[in-house]
Amino acid sequence: MTDAADEHRITVTVNGEPHAVEVEPRLLLVHLLREGLRLTGTHIGCDTTNCGACTVLYDGTPVKSCTMLAVQADGHEITTVEGLGSLSELDPVQEGFTIEHGLQCGFCTPGMMLTAKALITNNPNPSEEDVRWGLSGNLCRCTGYQNIVKAVLWAAAKQHGHVAETNGQGTTVSGRT
Amino acid sequence: MSQALDEVKIGGLGSSRQRVEDARFIRGRGNYIDDLKLPGMLHMEILRSPLAHARIISIDTSAAWAIPGVRLVLTGEMAAQRNLAWMPTLSYDTQAVLATDKVRFQGQEVACVVADDPYIAKDACEAIVVEYEPLPVIVNPIQSLAPDAPLIRDDKEGQTDNVCYRWEVGDKQGTDRAFAQADHISRLKLHYPRSHPSPIECCGSVADYNAATGKLTVYMTTQAPHIIRAAVALVAELPEHMIRIVSPDLGGGFGNKVPVYPGYVCSILGSILTGKPVKWIEDNFGNLISTGFGRDMYLDSELALRKDGKILAVRFHADTDQGAFFSDAQPSKFKIGLVHSAFACYDIPVGHITARGAYTNKAPGGVAYRCSFRVTEAMFFQERMIQAAAADLGMDQAQFRRINLRRADDFPARTPFGFLVDSGQYHKCLQLGLDAIGYEDFKREQAQARSRGRRLGIGISTMTEPLGAGNSREYDILGIKMFDSAELRVHPTGKAILRTGAKTQGQGHETTWAQIVSHELGIPADDVIVEEGDTDTAPFGMGTYASRSTPVAGAAVSMVARKVRAKARKLAAHLLEVSEEDIEWELGRFYVRGAARRGVTIQECAMAAYTNMPDGMEPGLENNAYYDPPNLTWPFACYIATVEVDPETGVWDVLRVVAVDDCGVRINPMIVEGQIMGGLAEAYAMANMQFMTYDADGNMIGANYIDYLLPTAWETPGFELHEVVTPCPHHPIGAKGVGECAAVGGPAAFVNAVMNALEDTGVRNIDMPVLPDRVWQAIQTGRDVSGVPPVRQD
Amino acid sequence: MYPPRLRYVAPKSLDEAFAVMAEYGDDAKVLAGGQSLVPMLKLRFASPAVLVDINGLSDLAYHRAESDGSLRIGALCRHVDLERSALLPGRYPTMAAAAPQVADPIVRNRGTVVGSLCHADPQGDWASVLLALNGQVVVAGKDGRRTISVADFVVGPFQNSLAAGEIAVEASVPAAKGTPYGSYLKLERRVGDFATVGVAVAIETSGLQISRAGIALTGVGPNTIQAIEAEQALIGQALEPDVIARAAGLAAGAARPRSDHRGSAEYKRHVVETFVRRALSSYRLAVPA
């Protein structure tokens, strides 16, 4: 049984790397990641567990890291955007987001991509409807979502080794007139 | 034979080049305000008023000071000692930084705490005890402008009522005459609800005052760093050269990050008083309850009509609810923004507008939320009025528009309110939209469905809007003219850095500005880096809002690149040993007229600028340009939505959305499409769910995402995009603004579609958002439904 | 948004948990999914002295159908577990209908059914679903276990009937005696929105007759509301239009909605009636062989 002392010593694996840290019980997981470990790719949007900007993978499952305490990560594995692909080799989801212009300001993007990553891992052949449903816990203000959906479908196709024919071709139906 | 480069291949104009910005954003390597950490940095939290209108009796901060880790507890009284309890707004009013006398809206800043970490700062805020004496609360202009209304701005000398401005434009007598001759007069009253731009990233700042050098650096979420620098110089009475404003990556702006907010000022004061950098990161509650909202306008209007459908005149009155302080960010001449751009796409001979602003006990603002200064209200109102008038005349809504839309050979034309519209193919856009949606087929389907009890509807919105303020003759903010700027340096190896006075927030300037340089100089876009947002390095500009970046800063990019090319031409003549008159240009290369194989590339010219310039020529290859546009740009759009309304629940679903946008020449089609789709989603949100309201006590409903509803990927409809290209006649590359068109023109398409589905009920208007209960009520009663606050609570 | 100072304990067994709960009494709060509790902490609407995190008690992470046909849901069963469960469709249709409509997909990964019941938010979905199904909650403490009907467990807005020191360890749904039909209809403006109106309907039939009926309402009163008269009006009846209309009307009558920015009281009452009618009208009863 963990004691109830002021600071808790926890071990958490973030992006494959174990960290032993002292945390105050009230510290939110997102603050441990951002301030304690300086992984600032995980963002904070709202106060009420609605926006999903802070989404990370917790033992592979998307969670809103503003709605968990850091102590709850003791003994668990966290994946943040910094652990999605590497600098040189992008994850298909990252590639899809840039190819299909699935981001503008970039603030919701890390959370959106991690949700997408879990989504196509669990469902390698999602329909557009599956993607829209699966992303409905993450808010975006810039894109209108259509390109995000395309990005995720692109990533799913890439994961199978075949890239969608329409990649990066844009949306406008008619040619220039 | 031409050796010109393939422009699309080098990432020039028309290339859907992938975004440069993405490289950092998709890896979590962006640099947003909250990512910044300076040595010794302290954290600030704000205590806000729970009441909408109250006198402050006392503030006891002793318990807050006693909490370990607290470095500063700041109240209005302390700010007043430094003459900082009040600050000027961008509309020549004043706004409280920290309340001294009374609080005037719920969420107003009362005190703030600077501490070692934000948890402690929050604890200390909770420990501050404020005693209030409640005062009567006003939540709409009707209450505010009533003769016996309590005075909200008793701090202002000479202010005897709650009116904050009056404004008028047009020809009253001519309009009255036209109305007297009308066959029919259509009237519509509506409220465009209060909404909030609500970028997912809220506001924040890190103020770093260096007492040794006297230099103040403020990293902050601003769309207009240079305006802020000027404002800080005035507010904090610091010399402007000792102020550096840096706007880092912004997690969206949409107009919310234009004004100066008390939090910024408090963080600056906090840094000056503690001698340490002070970070303030606003929470979502603080952002929604206190910072710049959009809209909240009441419109009452009439159209004078001939029975054949010709509009003879328009007149309307607008009341705006400004909240407790008049802090619109808008050109100073125009107290209600560019609302008089209404009906610019229609050929209407005469019109008259009156407007009035009211103080209320609500958050201050009236910012241009994805909007060129209240054109969103103007176009919404215009298109709702057009549909109502068509229905009143029993005329098809598309045909009614055909009768009144300006023709392609009408330009340039003066609108009844003084704007000069200069280009467009309105009829072509409308027809393209109608064909795409299958207008006639839909109307047949609609009639069949109606006979089976189903309610389908189709809504059209056509509009041109004025984007890209200024010109400097007419447009200024706090007296500073609305031009913009670019500075280009070409390095010896032909790579370049470009800086502008604009500030991207997701629009992709780092990508598109390089494309303009590429278009003008033939330097591959990948060889041009773009930097914005640091007032120590960027040329003076007015920032990014009102879809002005491409029309103004983008034009400046073209102009500076042309200046650089002019110098490169001299270098080319020198290198080719011919006179400058014999030099021809093709993309990326100068050559000798008549001997096309003899040429030099732009890169060779760049190298020569540093290694082999002709005698008497100044070395280097760089320049700057300040661009003052001759006119606004006038994109046109036609948005069409089809919906099905469930008459039992009032729920309506979008079936299809067709968008036809003519924003002139598209620099990066992929990015333009992204802007349009983002705007359409906001239009849908506005029409369907997104609003903030107040109860009778002035409590804001919508100060979090539980009540302030933004649509997710699930509800947001799919969009079908089409384009027409009518180049802007005065922009150097023919581009027009686009970032806001869909958010401006889109809402009316959705609302018109729902109203079209209810056309047989006699209901002429349901205020936005068109909530299911409002639709149900309209169907039940056959009467219009108002959305005016206070919200009903029983 | 930052939670207040608090202590945190992660017991390794229920007995350990009971001991801490006993020590702190009302000042202790159980942390399971935390999807309502952590926001409450951040908004400082709640400030318990200690959080007792039961997430380590993996024995509680279950949902299973017993041999008698009842469904048991452990305190660590997440919404997503039910959303993806192969057990629910067909046998527990009301549960199956509700699971994907709770909150949003990411919250469902973490939030728990039992936690939602404990939170007792009148706009929460599970309370009305369990109420319609005649569900129960097993609560336990150092002095033993007791079983409480959901009707008695959810006693007021944000109030449950846990005694100091007790933990809700399981929710259960009794076995259907007849053929089960069920729905959860929720009017929300967007995913993650609270219900403007939610209606849980669960009936069982024997032949063409309704042998049991449960109707409960979300978001239309200070509490989750069980529409008892509407339920009674269905018992022994066939699903004929007039029967359906009467039940729908009675359910609407049971609602106690308030007007607010989500809709007027009349409207919400009307939607209750519409949803009950739509739910009952959607069932195609299997004709007995």
PDB file of C-alpha atoms in Angstrom, chain B residues 211-406:
ATOM      1  CA  ALA B 211      15.834  45.872 -14.458  1.00  0.00           C
ATOM      2  CA  ALA B 212      19.525  46.055 -15.381  1.00  0.00           C
ATOM      3  CA  THR B 213      18.933  47.009 -19.008  1.00  0.00           C
ATOM      4  CA  GLY B 214      15.453  48.434 -18.663  1.00  0.00           C
ATOM      5  CA  LYS B 215      14.268  46.225 -21.469  1.00  0.00           C
ATOM      6  CA  LEU B 216      10.885  44.550 -21.317  1.00  0.00           C
ATOM      7  CA  THR B 217      10.353  41.409 -23.351  1.00  0.00           C
ATOM      8  CA  VAL B 218       6.832  40.067 -23.498  1.00  0.00           C
ATOM      9  CA  TYR B 219       6.142  36.747 -25.118  1.00  0.00           C
ATOM     10  CA  MET B 220       2.429  36.720 -25.674  1.00  0.00           C
ATOM     11  CA  THR B 221      -0.433  35.307 -27.656  1.00  0.00           C
ATOM     12  CA  THR B 222      -1.061  38.172 -30.020  1.00  0.00           C
ATOM     13  CA  GLN B 223      -2.200  38.388 -33.613  1.00  0.00           C
ATOM     14  CA  ALA B 224      -0.828  41.932 -33.845  1.00  0.00           C
ATOM     15  CA  PRO B 225       2.538  42.278 -32.084  1.00  0.00           C
ATOM     16  CA  HIS B 226       3.355  45.784 -33.298  1.00  0.00           C
ATOM     17  CA  ILE B 227       0.021  47.237 -32.226  1.00  0.00           C
ATOM     18  CA  ILE B 228       0.611  45.654 -28.837  1.00  0.00           C
ATOM     19  CA  ARG B 229       4.068  47.192 -28.613  1.00  0.00           C
ATOM     20  CA  ALA B 230       2.585  50.616 -29.263  1.00  0.00           C
ATOM     21  CA  ALA B 231      -0.161  49.954 -26.721  1.00  0.00           C
ATOM     22  CA  VAL B 232       2.286  48.735 -24.075  1.00  0.00           C
ATOM     23  CA  ALA B 233       4.438  51.800 -24.654  1.00  0.00           C
ATOM     24  CA  LEU B 234       1.407  53.959 -23.981  1.00  0.00           C
ATOM     25  CA  VAL B 235      -0.043  51.954 -21.083  1.00  0.00           C
ATOM     26  CA  ALA B 236       3.144  51.125 -19.207  1.00  0.00           C
ATOM     27  CA  GLU B 237       4.818  54.413 -20.177  1.00  0.00           C
ATOM     28  CA  LEU B 238       7.928  52.590 -21.329  1.00  0.00           C
ATOM     29  CA  PRO B 239      10.023  53.735 -24.284  1.00  0.00           C
ATOM     30  CA  GLU B 240       8.977  51.783 -27.357  1.00  0.00           C
ATOM     31  CA  HIS B 241      12.499  50.710 -28.318  1.00  0.00           C
ATOM     32  CA  MET B 242      12.862  49.056 -24.924  1.00  0.00           C
ATOM     33  CA  ILE B 243       9.819  46.871 -25.521  1.00  0.00           C
ATOM     34  CA  ARG B 244      10.037  43.650 -27.429  1.00  0.00           C
ATOM     35  CA  ILE B 245       6.867  41.725 -28.158  1.00  0.00           C
ATOM     36  CA  VAL B 246       7.261  38.164 -29.346  1.00  0.00           C
ATOM     37  CA  SER B 247       4.268  36.222 -30.532  1.00  0.00           C
ATOM     38  CA  PRO B 248       5.234  32.544 -30.570  1.00  0.00           C
ATOM     39  CA  ASP B 249       3.282  29.768 -32.277  1.00  0.00           C
ATOM     40  CA  LEU B 250      -0.385  30.510 -31.718  1.00  0.00           C
ATOM     41  CA  GLY B 251      -2.900  27.761 -31.086  1.00  0.00           C
ATOM     42  CA  GLY B 252      -5.525  29.575 -33.108  1.00  0.00           C
ATOM     43  CA  GLY B 253      -6.645  33.167 -32.825  1.00  0.00           C
ATOM     44  CA  PHE B 254      -9.789  33.915 -34.830  1.00  0.00           C
ATOM     45  CA  GLY B 255      -9.789  37.495 -33.568  1.00  0.00           C
ATOM     46  CA  ASN B 256      -9.618  36.558 -29.896  1.00  0.00           C
ATOM     47  CA  LYS B 257      -5.923  37.388 -29.715  1.00  0.00           C
ATOM     48  CA  VAL B 258      -6.061  40.929 -31.088  1.00  0.00           C
ATOM     49  CA  PRO B 259      -6.967  43.030 -28.026  1.00  0.00           C
ATOM     50  CA  VAL B 260      -4.867  43.878 -24.988  1.00  0.00           C
ATOM     51  CA  TYR B 261      -6.156  41.990 -21.967  1.00  0.00           C
ATOM     52  CA  PRO B 262      -5.695  42.722 -18.265  1.00  0.00           C
ATOM     53  CA  GLY B 263      -3.802  39.444 -17.831  1.00  0.00           C
ATOM     54  CA  TYR B 264      -1.011  40.655 -20.119  1.00  0.00           C
ATOM     55  CA  VAL B 265      -0.737  43.944 -18.263  1.00  0.00           C
ATOM     56  CA  CYS B 266      -0.741  42.203 -14.868  1.00  0.00           C
ATOM     57  CA  SER B 267       2.028  39.839 -15.930  1.00  0.00           C
ATOM     58  CA  ILE B 268       4.114  42.830 -17.034  1.00  0.00           C
ATOM     59  CA  LEU B 269       3.463  44.622 -13.763  1.00  0.00           C
ATOM     60  CA  GLY B 270       4.183  41.384 -11.917  1.00  0.00           C
ATOM     61  CA  SER B 271       7.550  41.067 -13.614  1.00  0.00           C
ATOM     62  CA  ILE B 272       8.451  44.689 -12.913  1.00  0.00           C
ATOM     63  CA  LEU B 273       7.503  44.315  -9.240  1.00  0.00           C
ATOM     64  CA  THR B 274       9.103  40.928  -8.595  1.00  0.00           C
ATOM     65  CA  GLY B 275      12.113  41.347 -10.847  1.00  0.00           C
ATOM     66  CA  LYS B 276      11.477  37.891 -12.307  1.00  0.00           C
ATOM     67  CA  PRO B 277       9.858  36.616 -15.467  1.00  0.00           C
ATOM     68  CA  VAL B 278       6.146  36.088 -14.837  1.00  0.00           C
ATOM     69  CA  LYS B 279       4.057  33.626 -16.802  1.00  0.00           C
ATOM     70  CA  TRP B 280       0.299  33.942 -17.083  1.00  0.00           C
ATOM     71  CA  ILE B 281      -1.594  31.135 -18.767  1.00  0.00           C
ATOM     72  CA  GLU B 282      -5.294  31.770 -18.968  1.00  0.00           C
ATOM     73  CA  ASP B 283      -7.646  28.859 -18.409  1.00  0.00           C
ATOM     74  CA  ASN B 284     -10.570  28.103 -20.685  1.00  0.00           C
ATOM     75  CA  PHE B 285     -13.002  29.570 -18.144  1.00  0.00           C
ATOM     76  CA  GLY B 286     -11.076  32.829 -18.037  1.00  0.00           C
ATOM     77  CA  ASN B 287     -10.835  32.935 -21.807  1.00  0.00           C
ATOM     78  CA  LEU B 288     -14.540  32.414 -22.384  1.00  0.00           C
ATOM     79  CA  ILE B 289     -15.834  34.577 -19.548  1.00  0.00           C
ATOM     80  CA  SER B 290     -13.645  37.631 -20.009  1.00  0.00           C
ATOM     81  CA  THR B 291     -11.947  37.943 -23.376  1.00  0.00           C
ATOM     82  CA  GLY B 292     -13.100  39.273 -26.720  1.00  0.00           C
ATOM     83  CA  PHE B 293     -16.385  37.809 -27.838  1.00  0.00           C
ATOM     84  CA  GLY B 294     -17.931  38.360 -31.255  1.00  0.00           C
ATOM     85  CA  ARG B 295     -21.365  39.514 -32.513  1.00  0.00           C
ATOM     86  CA  ASP B 296     -24.212  40.189 -30.022  1.00  0.00           C
ATOM     87  CA  MET B 297     -26.000  42.441 -32.475  1.00  0.00           C
ATOM     88  CA  TYR B 298     -29.659  43.313 -32.811  1.00  0.00           C
ATOM     89  CA  LEU B 299     -30.875  44.105 -36.294  1.00  0.00           C
ATOM     90  CA  ASP B 300     -34.099  45.598 -37.473  1.00  0.00           C
ATOM     91  CA  SER B 301     -34.303  46.070 -41.178  1.00  0.00           C
ATOM     92  CA  GLU B 302     -36.465  46.671 -44.193  1.00  0.00           C
ATOM     93  CA  LEU B 303     -36.124  46.132 -47.911  1.00  0.00           C
ATOM     94  CA  ALA B 304     -38.126  48.156 -50.397  1.00  0.00           C
ATOM     95  CA  LEU B 305     -39.169  45.880 -53.258  1.00  0.00           C
ATOM     96  CA  ARG B 306     -40.698  46.203 -56.668  1.00  0.00           C
ATOM     97  CA  LYS B 307     -43.141  43.434 -57.452  1.00  0.00           C
ATOM     98  CA  ASP B 308     -40.882  42.028 -60.180  1.00  0.00           C
ATOM     99  CA  GLY B 309     -38.308  41.312 -57.472  1.00  0.00           C
ATOM    100  CA  LYS B 310     -36.004  44.303 -57.857  1.00  0.00           C
ATOM    101  CA  ILE B 311     -34.700  45.685 -54.577  1.00  0.00           C
ATOM    102  CA  LEU B 312     -35.144  49.455 -54.519  1.00  0.00           C
ATOM    103  CA  ALA B 313     -33.607  50.342 -51.177  1.00  0.00           C
ATOM    104  CA  VAL B 314     -32.489  48.998 -47.846  1.00  0.00           C
ATOM    105  CA  ARG B 315     -32.527  50.498 -44.393  1.00  0.00           C
ATOM    106  CA  PHE B 316     -31.667  49.087 -41.041  1.00  0.00           C
ATOM    107  CA  HIS B 317     -30.854  49.853 -37.490  1.00  0.00           C
ATOM    108  CA  ALA B 318     -28.306  47.912 -35.484  1.00  0.00           C
ATOM    109  CA  ASP B 319     -27.829  47.886 -31.729  1.00  0.00           C
ATOM    110  CA  THR B 320     -24.681  46.239 -30.450  1.00  0.00           C
ATOM    111  CA  ASP B 321     -24.170  44.884 -26.959  1.00  0.00           C
ATOM    112  CA  GLN B 322     -20.605  45.880 -26.148  1.00  0.00           C
ATOM    113  CA  GLY B 323     -20.431  44.629 -22.592  1.00  0.00           C
ATOM    114  CA  ALA B 324     -18.896  46.743 -19.868  1.00  0.00           C
ATOM    115  CA  PHE B 325     -16.106  48.301 -21.912  1.00  0.00           C
ATOM    116  CA  PHE B 326     -16.087  49.271 -25.586  1.00  0.00           C
ATOM    117  CA  SER B 327     -13.100  47.256 -26.720  1.00  0.00           C
ATOM    118  CA  ASP B 328     -13.862  46.335 -30.306  1.00  0.00           C
ATOM    119  CA  ALA B 329     -10.725  45.935 -32.342  1.00  0.00           C
ATOM    120  CA  GLN B 330     -11.751  47.819 -35.465  1.00  0.00           C
ATOM    121  CA  PRO B 331     -10.839  50.734 -37.697  1.00  0.00           C
ATOM    122  CA  SER B 332     -11.394  53.905 -35.734  1.00  0.00           C
ATOM    123  CA  LYS B 333     -13.684  55.598 -38.277  1.00  0.00           C
ATOM    124  CA  PHE B 334     -16.186  52.780 -38.208  1.00  0.00           C
ATOM    125  CA  LYS B 335     -17.889  52.354 -34.864  1.00  0.00           C
ATOM    126  CA  ILE B 336     -19.754  49.267 -35.920  1.00  0.00           C
ATOM    127  CA  GLY B 337     -17.022  47.828 -38.058  1.00  0.00           C
ATOM    128  CA  LEU B 338     -17.799  47.357 -41.722  1.00  0.00           C
ATOM    129  CA  VAL B 339     -21.434  46.460 -41.180  1.00  0.00           C
ATOM    130  CA  HIS B 340     -22.230  48.832 -44.030  1.00  0.00           C
ATOM    131  CA  SER B 341     -20.704  46.332 -46.439  1.00  0.00           C
ATOM    132  CA  ALA B 342     -24.085  44.615 -46.271  1.00  0.00           C
ATOM    133  CA  PHE B 343     -25.706  44.180 -49.677  1.00  0.00           C
ATOM    134  CA  ALA B 344     -22.477  45.025 -51.526  1.00  0.00           C
ATOM    135  CA  CYS B 345     -23.018  42.164 -53.964  1.00  0.00           C
ATOM    136  CA  TYR B 346     -26.500  43.349 -54.878  1.00  0.00           C
ATOM    137  CA  ASP B 347     -27.298  46.219 -57.162  1.00  0.00           C
ATOM    138  CA  ILE B 348     -29.252  48.414 -54.753  1.00  0.00           C
ATOM    139  CA  PRO B 349     -29.365  52.126 -55.514  1.00  0.00           C
ATOM    140  CA  VAL B 350     -29.831  53.581 -52.057  1.00  0.00           C
ATOM    141  CA  GLY B 351     -29.780  52.733 -48.380  1.00  0.00           C
ATOM    142  CA  HIS B 352     -29.507  54.082 -44.879  1.00  0.00           C
ATOM    143  CA  ILE B 353     -28.080  52.598 -41.688  1.00  0.00           C
ATOM    144  CA  THR B 354     -28.173  53.770 -38.110  1.00  0.00           C
ATOM    145  CA  ALA B 355     -26.303  52.064 -35.284  1.00  0.00           C
ATOM    146  CA  ARG B 356     -25.862  52.395 -31.566  1.00  0.00           C
ATOM    147  CA  GLY B 357     -23.691  50.635 -29.024  1.00  0.00           C
ATOM    148  CA  ALA B 358     -24.830  49.802 -25.511  1.00  0.00           C
ATOM    149  CA  TYR B 359     -22.889  49.120 -22.359  1.00  0.00           C
ATOM    150  CA  THR B 360     -24.131  46.088 -20.427  1.00  0.00           C
ATOM    151  CA  ASN B 361     -22.902  43.998 -17.490  1.00  0.00           C
ATOM    152  CA  LYS B 362     -21.270  41.486 -19.781  1.00  0.00           C
ATOM    153  CA  ALA B 363     -17.753  40.749 -20.887  1.00  0.00           C
ATOM    154  CA  PRO B 364     -16.250  43.428 -23.115  1.00  0.00           C
ATOM    155  CA  GLY B 365     -15.356  42.829 -26.718  1.00  0.00           C
ATOM    156  CA  GLY B 366     -17.029  42.755 -30.060  1.00  0.00           C
ATOM    157  CA  VAL B 367     -13.861  41.510 -31.707  1.00  0.00           C
ATOM    158  CA  ALA B 368     -13.705  40.562 -35.337  1.00  0.00           C
ATOM    159  CA  TYR B 369     -14.282  36.847 -34.777  1.00  0.00           C
ATOM    160  CA  ARG B 370     -13.090  35.250 -38.009  1.00  0.00           C
ATOM    161  CA  CYS B 371     -14.498  38.318 -39.577  1.00  0.00           C
ATOM    162  CA  SER B 372     -13.519  41.582 -41.184  1.00  0.00           C
ATOM    163  CA  PHE B 373     -15.030  43.807 -38.487  1.00  0.00           C
ATOM    164  CA  ARG B 374     -18.684  42.818 -38.137  1.00  0.00           C
ATOM    165  CA  VAL B 375     -19.123  41.804 -41.776  1.00  0.00           C
ATOM    166  CA  THR B 376     -20.302  38.456 -40.388  1.00  0.00           C
ATOM    167  CA  GLU B 377     -23.341  40.120 -38.919  1.00  0.00           C
ATOM    168  CA  ALA B 378     -23.781  42.198 -42.078  1.00  0.00           C
ATOM    169  CA  MET B 379     -23.737  39.232 -44.433  1.00  0.00           C
ATOM    170  CA  PHE B 380     -25.867  37.056 -42.202  1.00  0.00           C
ATOM    171  CA  PHE B 381     -28.441  39.733 -41.930  1.00  0.00           C
ATOM    172  CA  GLN B 382     -28.244  40.431 -45.681  1.00  0.00           C
ATOM    173  CA  GLU B 383     -28.805  36.820 -46.649  1.00  0.00           C
ATOM    174  CA  ARG B 384     -31.546  36.230 -44.118  1.00  0.00           C
ATOM    175  CA  MET B 385     -33.250  39.372 -45.393  1.00  0.00           C
ATOM    176  CA  ILE B 386     -32.853  38.253 -49.020  1.00  0.00           C
ATOM    177  CA  GLN B 387     -34.489  34.935 -48.269  1.00  0.00           C
ATOM    178  CA  ALA B 388     -37.313  36.506 -46.296  1.00  0.00           C
ATOM    179  CA  ALA B 389     -37.960  39.012 -49.079  1.00  0.00           C
ATOM    180  CA  ALA B 390     -37.992  36.293 -51.728  1.00  0.00           C
ATOM    181  CA  ALA B 391     -40.453  34.313 -49.627  1.00  0.00           C
ATOM    182  CA  ASP B 392     -42.608  37.409 -49.083  1.00  0.00           C
ATOM    183  CA  LEU B 393     -42.818  37.926 -52.837  1.00  0.00           C
ATOM    184  CA  GLY B 394     -43.482  34.238 -53.400  1.00  0.00           C
ATOM    185  CA  MET B 395     -40.390  34.160 -55.562  1.00  0.00           C
ATOM    186  CA  ASP B 396     -37.778  31.426 -55.861  1.00  0.00           C
ATOM    187  CA  GLN B 397     -34.782  32.342 -53.703  1.00  0.00           C
ATOM    188  CA  ALA B 398     -32.260  31.650 -56.474  1.00  0.00           C
ATOM    189  CA  GLN B 399     -34.228  33.663 -59.003  1.00  0.00           C
ATOM    190  CA  PHE B 400     -34.582  36.553 -56.562  1.00  0.00           C
ATOM    191  CA  ARG B 401     -30.809  36.625 -56.240  1.00  0.00           C
ATOM    192  CA  ARG B 402     -30.352  36.492 -60.027  1.00  0.00           C
ATOM    193  CA  ILE B 403     -32.518  39.577 -60.364  1.00  0.00           C
ATOM    194  CA  ASN B 404     -30.495  41.556 -57.881  1.00  0.00           C
ATOM    195  CA  LEU B 405     -26.886  40.306 -58.002  1.00  0.00           C
ATOM    196  CA  ARG B 406     -24.451  42.592 -59.791  1.00  0.00           C
TER     197      ARG B 406
END
